[in-house]
Short mmCIF file of N, CA and C in Angstrom, two decimals:
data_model
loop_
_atom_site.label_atom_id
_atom_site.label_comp_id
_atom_site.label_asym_id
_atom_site.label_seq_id
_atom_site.Cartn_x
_atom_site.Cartn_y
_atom_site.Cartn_z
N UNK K 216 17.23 -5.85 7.13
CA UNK K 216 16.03 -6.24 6.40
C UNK K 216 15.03 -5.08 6.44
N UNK K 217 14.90 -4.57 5.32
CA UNK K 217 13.72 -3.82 5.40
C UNK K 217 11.92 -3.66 5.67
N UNK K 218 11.74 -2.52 6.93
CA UNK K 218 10.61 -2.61 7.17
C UNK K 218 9.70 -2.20 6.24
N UNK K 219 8.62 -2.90 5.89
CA UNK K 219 7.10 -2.46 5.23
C UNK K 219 5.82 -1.34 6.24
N UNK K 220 5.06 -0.74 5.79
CA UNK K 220 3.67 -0.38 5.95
C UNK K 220 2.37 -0.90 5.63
N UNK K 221 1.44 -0.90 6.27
CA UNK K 221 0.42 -1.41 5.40
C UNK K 221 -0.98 -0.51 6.23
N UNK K 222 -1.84 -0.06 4.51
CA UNK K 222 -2.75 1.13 4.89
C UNK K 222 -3.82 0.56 4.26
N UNK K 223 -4.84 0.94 4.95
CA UNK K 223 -6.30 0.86 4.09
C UNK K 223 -6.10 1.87 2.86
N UNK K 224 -6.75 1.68 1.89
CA UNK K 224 -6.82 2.64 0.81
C UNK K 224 -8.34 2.78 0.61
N UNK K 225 -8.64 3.57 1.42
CA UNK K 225 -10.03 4.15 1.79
C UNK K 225 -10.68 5.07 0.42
N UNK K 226 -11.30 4.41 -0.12
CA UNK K 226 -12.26 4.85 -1.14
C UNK K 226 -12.02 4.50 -2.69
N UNK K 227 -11.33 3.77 -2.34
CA UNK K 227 -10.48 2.89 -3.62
C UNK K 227 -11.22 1.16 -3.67
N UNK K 228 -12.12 1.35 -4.65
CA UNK K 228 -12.49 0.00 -4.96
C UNK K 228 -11.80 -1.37 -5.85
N UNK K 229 -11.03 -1.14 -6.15
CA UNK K 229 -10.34 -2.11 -7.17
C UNK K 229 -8.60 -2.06 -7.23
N UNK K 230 -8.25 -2.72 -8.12
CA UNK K 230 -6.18 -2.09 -8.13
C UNK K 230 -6.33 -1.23 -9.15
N UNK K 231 -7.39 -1.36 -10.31
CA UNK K 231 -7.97 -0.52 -11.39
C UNK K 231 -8.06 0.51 -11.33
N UNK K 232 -8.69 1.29 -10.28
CA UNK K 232 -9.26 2.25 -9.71
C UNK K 232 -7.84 3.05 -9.40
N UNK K 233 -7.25 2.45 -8.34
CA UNK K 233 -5.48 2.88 -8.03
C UNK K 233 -4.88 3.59 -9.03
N UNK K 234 -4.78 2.23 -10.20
CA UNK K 234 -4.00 2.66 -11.07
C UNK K 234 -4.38 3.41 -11.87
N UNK K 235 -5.66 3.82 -12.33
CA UNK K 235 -6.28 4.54 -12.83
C UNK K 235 -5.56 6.08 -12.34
N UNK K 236 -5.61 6.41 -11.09
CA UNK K 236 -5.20 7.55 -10.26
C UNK K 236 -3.48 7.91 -10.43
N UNK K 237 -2.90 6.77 -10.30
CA UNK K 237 -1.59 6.69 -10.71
C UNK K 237 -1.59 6.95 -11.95
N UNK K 238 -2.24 6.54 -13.04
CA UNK K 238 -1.87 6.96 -14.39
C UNK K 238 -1.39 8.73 -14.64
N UNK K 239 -2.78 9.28 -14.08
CA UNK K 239 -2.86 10.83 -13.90
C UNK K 239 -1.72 11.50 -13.25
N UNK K 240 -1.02 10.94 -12.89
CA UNK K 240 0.44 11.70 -12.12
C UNK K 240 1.97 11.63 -13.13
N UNK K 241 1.39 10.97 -14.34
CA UNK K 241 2.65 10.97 -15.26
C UNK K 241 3.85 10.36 -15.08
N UNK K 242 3.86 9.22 -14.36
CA UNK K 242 5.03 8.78 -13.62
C UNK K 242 5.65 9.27 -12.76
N UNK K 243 5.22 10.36 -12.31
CA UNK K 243 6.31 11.05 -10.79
C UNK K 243 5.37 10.62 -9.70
N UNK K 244 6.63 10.19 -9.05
CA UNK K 244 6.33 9.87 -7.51
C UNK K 244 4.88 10.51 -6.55
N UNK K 245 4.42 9.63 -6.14
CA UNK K 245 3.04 10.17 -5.69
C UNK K 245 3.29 10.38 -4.09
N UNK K 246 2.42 10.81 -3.32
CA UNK K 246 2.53 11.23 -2.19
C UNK K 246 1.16 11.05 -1.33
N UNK K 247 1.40 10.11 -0.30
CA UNK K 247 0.49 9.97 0.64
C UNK K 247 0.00 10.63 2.21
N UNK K 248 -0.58 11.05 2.52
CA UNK K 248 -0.12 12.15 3.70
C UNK K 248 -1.03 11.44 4.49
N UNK K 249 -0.20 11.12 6.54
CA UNK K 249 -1.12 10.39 6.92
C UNK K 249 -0.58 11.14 8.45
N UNK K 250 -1.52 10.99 9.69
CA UNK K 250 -1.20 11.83 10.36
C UNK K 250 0.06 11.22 11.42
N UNK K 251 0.51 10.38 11.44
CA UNK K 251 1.62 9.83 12.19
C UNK K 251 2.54 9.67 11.48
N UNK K 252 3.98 9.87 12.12
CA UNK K 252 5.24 9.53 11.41
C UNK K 252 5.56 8.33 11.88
N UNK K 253 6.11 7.15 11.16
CA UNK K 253 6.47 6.14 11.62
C UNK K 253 8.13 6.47 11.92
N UNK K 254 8.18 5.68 13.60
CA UNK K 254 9.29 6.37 14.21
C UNK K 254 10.62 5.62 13.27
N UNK K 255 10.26 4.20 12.88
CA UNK K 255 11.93 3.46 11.77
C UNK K 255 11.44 3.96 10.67
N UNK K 256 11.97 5.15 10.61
CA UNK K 256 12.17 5.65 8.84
C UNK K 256 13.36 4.84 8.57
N UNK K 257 14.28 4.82 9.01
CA UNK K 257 15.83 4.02 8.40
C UNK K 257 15.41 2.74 8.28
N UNK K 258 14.29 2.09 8.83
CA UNK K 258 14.14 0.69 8.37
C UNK K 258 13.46 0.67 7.08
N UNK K 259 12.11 1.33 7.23
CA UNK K 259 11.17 1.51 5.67
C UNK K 259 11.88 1.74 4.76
N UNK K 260 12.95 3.03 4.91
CA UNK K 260 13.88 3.47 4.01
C UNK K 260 14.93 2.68 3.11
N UNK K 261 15.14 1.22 3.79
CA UNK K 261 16.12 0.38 3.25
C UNK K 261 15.48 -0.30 2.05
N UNK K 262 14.58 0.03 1.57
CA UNK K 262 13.87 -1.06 0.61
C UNK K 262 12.27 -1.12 0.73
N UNK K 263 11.78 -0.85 1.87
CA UNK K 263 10.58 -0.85 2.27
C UNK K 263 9.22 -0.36 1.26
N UNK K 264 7.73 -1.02 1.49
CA UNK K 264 6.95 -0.73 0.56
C UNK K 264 5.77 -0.22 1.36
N UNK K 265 4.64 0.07 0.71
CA UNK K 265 3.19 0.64 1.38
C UNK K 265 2.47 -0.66 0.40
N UNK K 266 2.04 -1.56 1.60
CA UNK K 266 0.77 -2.51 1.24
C UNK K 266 -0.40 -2.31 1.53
N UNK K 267 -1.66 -1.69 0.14
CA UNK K 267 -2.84 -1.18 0.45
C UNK K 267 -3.39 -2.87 0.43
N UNK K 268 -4.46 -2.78 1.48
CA UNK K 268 -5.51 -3.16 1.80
C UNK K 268 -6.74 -2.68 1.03
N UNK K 269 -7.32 -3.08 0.14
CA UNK K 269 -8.09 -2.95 -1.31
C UNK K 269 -9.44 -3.28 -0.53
N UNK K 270 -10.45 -3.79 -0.15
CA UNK K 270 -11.54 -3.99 0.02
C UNK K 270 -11.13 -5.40 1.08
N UNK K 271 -10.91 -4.80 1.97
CA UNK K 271 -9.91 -5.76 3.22
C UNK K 271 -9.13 -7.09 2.86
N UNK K 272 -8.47 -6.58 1.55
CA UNK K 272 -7.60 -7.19 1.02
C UNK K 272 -6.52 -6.89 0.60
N UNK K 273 -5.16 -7.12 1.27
CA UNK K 273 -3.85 -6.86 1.03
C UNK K 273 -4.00 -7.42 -0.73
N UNK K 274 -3.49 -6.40 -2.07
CA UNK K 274 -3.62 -6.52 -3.48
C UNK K 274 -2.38 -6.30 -3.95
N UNK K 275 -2.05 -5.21 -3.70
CA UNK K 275 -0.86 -4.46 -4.43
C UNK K 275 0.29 -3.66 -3.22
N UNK K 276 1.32 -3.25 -3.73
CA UNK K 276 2.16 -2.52 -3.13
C UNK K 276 2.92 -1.75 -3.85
N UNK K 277 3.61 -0.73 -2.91
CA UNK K 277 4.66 0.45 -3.89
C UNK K 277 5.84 0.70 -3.29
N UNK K 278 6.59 0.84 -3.30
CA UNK K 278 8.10 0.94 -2.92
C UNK K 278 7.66 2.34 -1.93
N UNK K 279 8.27 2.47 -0.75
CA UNK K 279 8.85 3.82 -0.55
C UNK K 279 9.71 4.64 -0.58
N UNK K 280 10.03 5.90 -0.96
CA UNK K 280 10.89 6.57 -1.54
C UNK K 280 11.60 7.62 -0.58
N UNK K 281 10.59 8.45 0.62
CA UNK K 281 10.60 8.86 1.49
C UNK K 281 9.82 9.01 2.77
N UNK K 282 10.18 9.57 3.54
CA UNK K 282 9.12 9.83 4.43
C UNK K 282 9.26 11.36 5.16
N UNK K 283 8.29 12.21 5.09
CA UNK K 283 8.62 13.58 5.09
C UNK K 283 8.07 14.16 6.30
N UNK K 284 7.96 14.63 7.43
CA UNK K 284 7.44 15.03 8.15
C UNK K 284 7.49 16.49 8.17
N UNK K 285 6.45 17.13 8.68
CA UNK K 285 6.14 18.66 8.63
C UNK K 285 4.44 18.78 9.17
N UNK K 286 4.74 20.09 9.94
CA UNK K 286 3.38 20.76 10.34
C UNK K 286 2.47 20.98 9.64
N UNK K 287 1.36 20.80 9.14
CA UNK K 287 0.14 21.33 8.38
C UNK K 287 -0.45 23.33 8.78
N UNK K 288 -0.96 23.78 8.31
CA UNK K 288 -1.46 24.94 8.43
C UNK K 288 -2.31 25.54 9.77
N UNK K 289 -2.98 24.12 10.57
CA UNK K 289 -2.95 23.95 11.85
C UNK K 289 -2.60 23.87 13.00
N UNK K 290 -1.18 23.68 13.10
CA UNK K 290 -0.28 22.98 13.89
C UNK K 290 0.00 21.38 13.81
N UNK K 291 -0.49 21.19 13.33
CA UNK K 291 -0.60 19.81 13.08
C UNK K 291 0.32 18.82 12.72
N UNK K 292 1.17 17.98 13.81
CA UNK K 292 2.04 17.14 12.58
C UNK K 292 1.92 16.26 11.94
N UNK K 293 2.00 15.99 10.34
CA UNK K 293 1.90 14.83 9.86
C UNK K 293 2.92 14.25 8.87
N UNK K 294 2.65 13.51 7.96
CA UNK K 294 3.83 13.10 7.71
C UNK K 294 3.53 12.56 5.58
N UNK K 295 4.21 12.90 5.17
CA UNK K 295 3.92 12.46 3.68
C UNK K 295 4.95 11.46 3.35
N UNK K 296 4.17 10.36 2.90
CA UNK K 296 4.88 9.20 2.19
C UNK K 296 5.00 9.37 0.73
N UNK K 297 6.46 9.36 0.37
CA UNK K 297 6.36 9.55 -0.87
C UNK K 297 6.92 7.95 -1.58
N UNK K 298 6.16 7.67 -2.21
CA UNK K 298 5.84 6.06 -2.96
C UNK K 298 6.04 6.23 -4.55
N UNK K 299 6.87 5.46 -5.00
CA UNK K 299 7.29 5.27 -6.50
C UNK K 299 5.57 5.27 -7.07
N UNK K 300 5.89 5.60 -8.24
CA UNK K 300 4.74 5.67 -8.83
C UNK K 300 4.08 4.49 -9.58
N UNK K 301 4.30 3.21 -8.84
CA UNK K 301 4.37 2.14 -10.24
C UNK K 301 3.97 0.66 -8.42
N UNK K 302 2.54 0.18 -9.33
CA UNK K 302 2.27 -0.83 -8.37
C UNK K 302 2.57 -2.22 -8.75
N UNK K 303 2.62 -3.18 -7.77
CA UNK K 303 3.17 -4.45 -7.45
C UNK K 303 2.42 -4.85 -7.02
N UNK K 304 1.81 -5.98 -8.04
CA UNK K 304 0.36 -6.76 -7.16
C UNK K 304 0.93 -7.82 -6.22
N UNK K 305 0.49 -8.53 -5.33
CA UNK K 305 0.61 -9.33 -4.01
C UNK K 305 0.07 -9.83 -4.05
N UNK K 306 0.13 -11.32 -3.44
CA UNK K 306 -0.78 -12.59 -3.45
C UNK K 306 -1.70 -11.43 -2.54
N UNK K 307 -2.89 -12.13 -2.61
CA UNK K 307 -3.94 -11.59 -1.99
C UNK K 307 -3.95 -11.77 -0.48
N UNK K 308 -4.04 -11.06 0.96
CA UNK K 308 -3.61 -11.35 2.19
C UNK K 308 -5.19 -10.59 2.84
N UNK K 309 -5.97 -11.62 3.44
CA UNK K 309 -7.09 -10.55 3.93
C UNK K 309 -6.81 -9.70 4.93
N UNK K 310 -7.29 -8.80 5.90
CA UNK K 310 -6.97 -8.08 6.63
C UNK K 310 -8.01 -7.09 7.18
N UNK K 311 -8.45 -7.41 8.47
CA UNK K 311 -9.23 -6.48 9.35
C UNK K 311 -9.00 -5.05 8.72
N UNK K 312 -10.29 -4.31 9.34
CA UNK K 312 -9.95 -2.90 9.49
C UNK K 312 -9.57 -2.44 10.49
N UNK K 313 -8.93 -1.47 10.21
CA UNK K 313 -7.96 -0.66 11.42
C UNK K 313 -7.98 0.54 10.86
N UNK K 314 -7.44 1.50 12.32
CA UNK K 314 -7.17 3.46 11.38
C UNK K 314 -5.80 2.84 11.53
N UNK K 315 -5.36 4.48 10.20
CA UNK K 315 -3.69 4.86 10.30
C UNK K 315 -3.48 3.59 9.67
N UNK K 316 -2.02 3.39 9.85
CA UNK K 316 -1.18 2.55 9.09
C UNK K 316 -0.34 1.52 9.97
N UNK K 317 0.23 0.26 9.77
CA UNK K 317 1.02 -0.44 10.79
C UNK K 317 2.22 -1.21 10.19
N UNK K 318 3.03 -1.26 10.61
CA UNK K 318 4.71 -1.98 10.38
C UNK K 318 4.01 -3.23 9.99
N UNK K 319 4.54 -4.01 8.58
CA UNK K 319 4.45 -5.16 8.26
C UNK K 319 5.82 -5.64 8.00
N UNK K 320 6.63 -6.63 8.97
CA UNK K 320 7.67 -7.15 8.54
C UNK K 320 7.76 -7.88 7.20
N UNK K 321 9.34 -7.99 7.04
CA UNK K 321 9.39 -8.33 5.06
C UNK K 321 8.82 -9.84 5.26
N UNK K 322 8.76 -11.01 6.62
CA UNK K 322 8.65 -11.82 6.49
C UNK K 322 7.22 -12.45 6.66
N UNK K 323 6.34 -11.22 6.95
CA UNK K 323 4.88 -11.12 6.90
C UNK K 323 4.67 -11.10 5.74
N UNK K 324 4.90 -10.14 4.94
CA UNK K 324 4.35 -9.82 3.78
C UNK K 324 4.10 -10.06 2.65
N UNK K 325 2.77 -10.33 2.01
CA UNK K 325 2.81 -11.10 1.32
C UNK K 325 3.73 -11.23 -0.47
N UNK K 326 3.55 -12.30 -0.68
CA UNK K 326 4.67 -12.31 -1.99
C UNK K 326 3.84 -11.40 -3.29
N UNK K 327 4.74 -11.40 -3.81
CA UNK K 327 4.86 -10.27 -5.40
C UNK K 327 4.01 -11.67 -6.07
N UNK K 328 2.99 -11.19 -6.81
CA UNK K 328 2.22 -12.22 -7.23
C UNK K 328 3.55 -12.56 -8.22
N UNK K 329 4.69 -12.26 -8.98
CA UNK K 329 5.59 -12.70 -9.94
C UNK K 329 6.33 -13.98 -9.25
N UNK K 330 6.28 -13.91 -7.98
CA UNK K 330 6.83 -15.26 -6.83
C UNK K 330 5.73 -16.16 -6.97
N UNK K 331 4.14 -15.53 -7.14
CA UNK K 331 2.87 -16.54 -6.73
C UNK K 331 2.64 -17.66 -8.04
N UNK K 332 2.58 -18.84 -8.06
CA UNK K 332 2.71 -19.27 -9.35
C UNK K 332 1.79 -19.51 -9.98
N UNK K 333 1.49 -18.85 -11.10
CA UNK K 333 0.43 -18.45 -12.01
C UNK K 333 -0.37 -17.32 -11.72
N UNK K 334 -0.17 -16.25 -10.46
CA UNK K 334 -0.92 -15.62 -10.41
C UNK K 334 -1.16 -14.05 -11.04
N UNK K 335 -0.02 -13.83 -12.01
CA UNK K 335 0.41 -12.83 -12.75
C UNK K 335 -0.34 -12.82 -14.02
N UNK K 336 -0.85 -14.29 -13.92
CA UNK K 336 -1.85 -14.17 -15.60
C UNK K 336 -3.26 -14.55 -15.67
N UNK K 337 -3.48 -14.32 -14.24
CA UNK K 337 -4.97 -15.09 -14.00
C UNK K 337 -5.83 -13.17 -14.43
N UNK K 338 -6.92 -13.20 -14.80
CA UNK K 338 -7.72 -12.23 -15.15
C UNK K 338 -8.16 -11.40 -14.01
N UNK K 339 -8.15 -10.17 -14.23
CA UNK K 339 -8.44 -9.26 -12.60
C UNK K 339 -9.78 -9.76 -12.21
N UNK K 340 -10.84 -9.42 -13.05
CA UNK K 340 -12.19 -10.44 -11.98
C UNK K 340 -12.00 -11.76 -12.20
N UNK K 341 -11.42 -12.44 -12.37
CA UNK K 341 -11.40 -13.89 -12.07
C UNK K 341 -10.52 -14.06 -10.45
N UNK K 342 -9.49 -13.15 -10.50
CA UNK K 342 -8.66 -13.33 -9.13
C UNK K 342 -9.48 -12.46 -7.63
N UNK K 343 -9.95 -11.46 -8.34
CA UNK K 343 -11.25 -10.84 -7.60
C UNK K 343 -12.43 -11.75 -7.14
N UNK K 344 -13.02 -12.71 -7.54
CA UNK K 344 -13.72 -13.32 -7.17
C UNK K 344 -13.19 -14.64 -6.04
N UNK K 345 -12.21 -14.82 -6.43
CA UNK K 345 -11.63 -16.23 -5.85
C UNK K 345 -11.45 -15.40 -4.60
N UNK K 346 -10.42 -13.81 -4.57
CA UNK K 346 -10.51 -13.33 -3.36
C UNK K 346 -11.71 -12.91 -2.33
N UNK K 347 -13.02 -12.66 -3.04
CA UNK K 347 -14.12 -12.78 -2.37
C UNK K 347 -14.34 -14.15 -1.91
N UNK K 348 -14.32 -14.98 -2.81
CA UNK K 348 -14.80 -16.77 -2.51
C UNK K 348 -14.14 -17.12 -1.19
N UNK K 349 -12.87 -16.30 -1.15
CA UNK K 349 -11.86 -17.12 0.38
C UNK K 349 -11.04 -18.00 -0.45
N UNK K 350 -11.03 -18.48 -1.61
CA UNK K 350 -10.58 -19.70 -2.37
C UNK K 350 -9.12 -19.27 -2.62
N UNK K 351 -8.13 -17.52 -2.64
CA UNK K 351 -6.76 -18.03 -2.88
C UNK K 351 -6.26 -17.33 -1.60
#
């Protein structure tokens, strides 16, 4: 069963905003660089996704594609996630802040809003609000 991630997406206000950023990369694989390597790459690797935390709200997710480790110009090791270029909204899951990133099992995580029923056609500020309200 494949392991998940899940990251704040620090300075990113909306899934809009995201995808907005994703548009600009032309469909090639984007790349996240964070300073820890997560030690089960062979688990993430089986299927595994990166679930951003949107405004301490689990929203969307992206497949992962790799996970790259290497020194920075410092000495420094860190590690680049490389994530399909194409997002997957998620029932909405709130979520503390935390640094760095943490293992979300597949059986944590929340469903592909296409599993959530009706939630694939509800309007982005209409589902935005309900997620402020506490209401889904």
């Amino acid at each position: 069963m494949a392991l998940n991630l899940v990251k704040l997406c620090v300075g990113v206000d909306s899934v809009e905003q995201l995808q907005g950023w994703l548009d600009r990369h032309d469909g090639q694989p984007t790349m996240h660089t964070t300073r820890m390597t997560p030690k089960r790459k062979d688990e993430i690797l089986a299927g595994g996704s990166l679930y951003w935390v949107i405004k301490r709200v689990i929203q969307v997710r992206q497949t992962v594609l790799d996970l790259e480790e290497f020194t920075d110009s410092e000495g420094i090791k860190r590690c680049n996630i490389w994530l399909e270029n194409k997002l997957v909204r998620t029932a909405p899951s709130p979520r503390r802040a935390f640094q760095g990133w943490r293992y979300l099992k597949a059986e944590d995580a929340p469903a592909d809003l296409t599993e959530h029923a009706g939630g694939e056609d509800l309007p982005d500020e209409l589902r935005r609000k309900l997620i402020e309200l506490g209401a889904w």
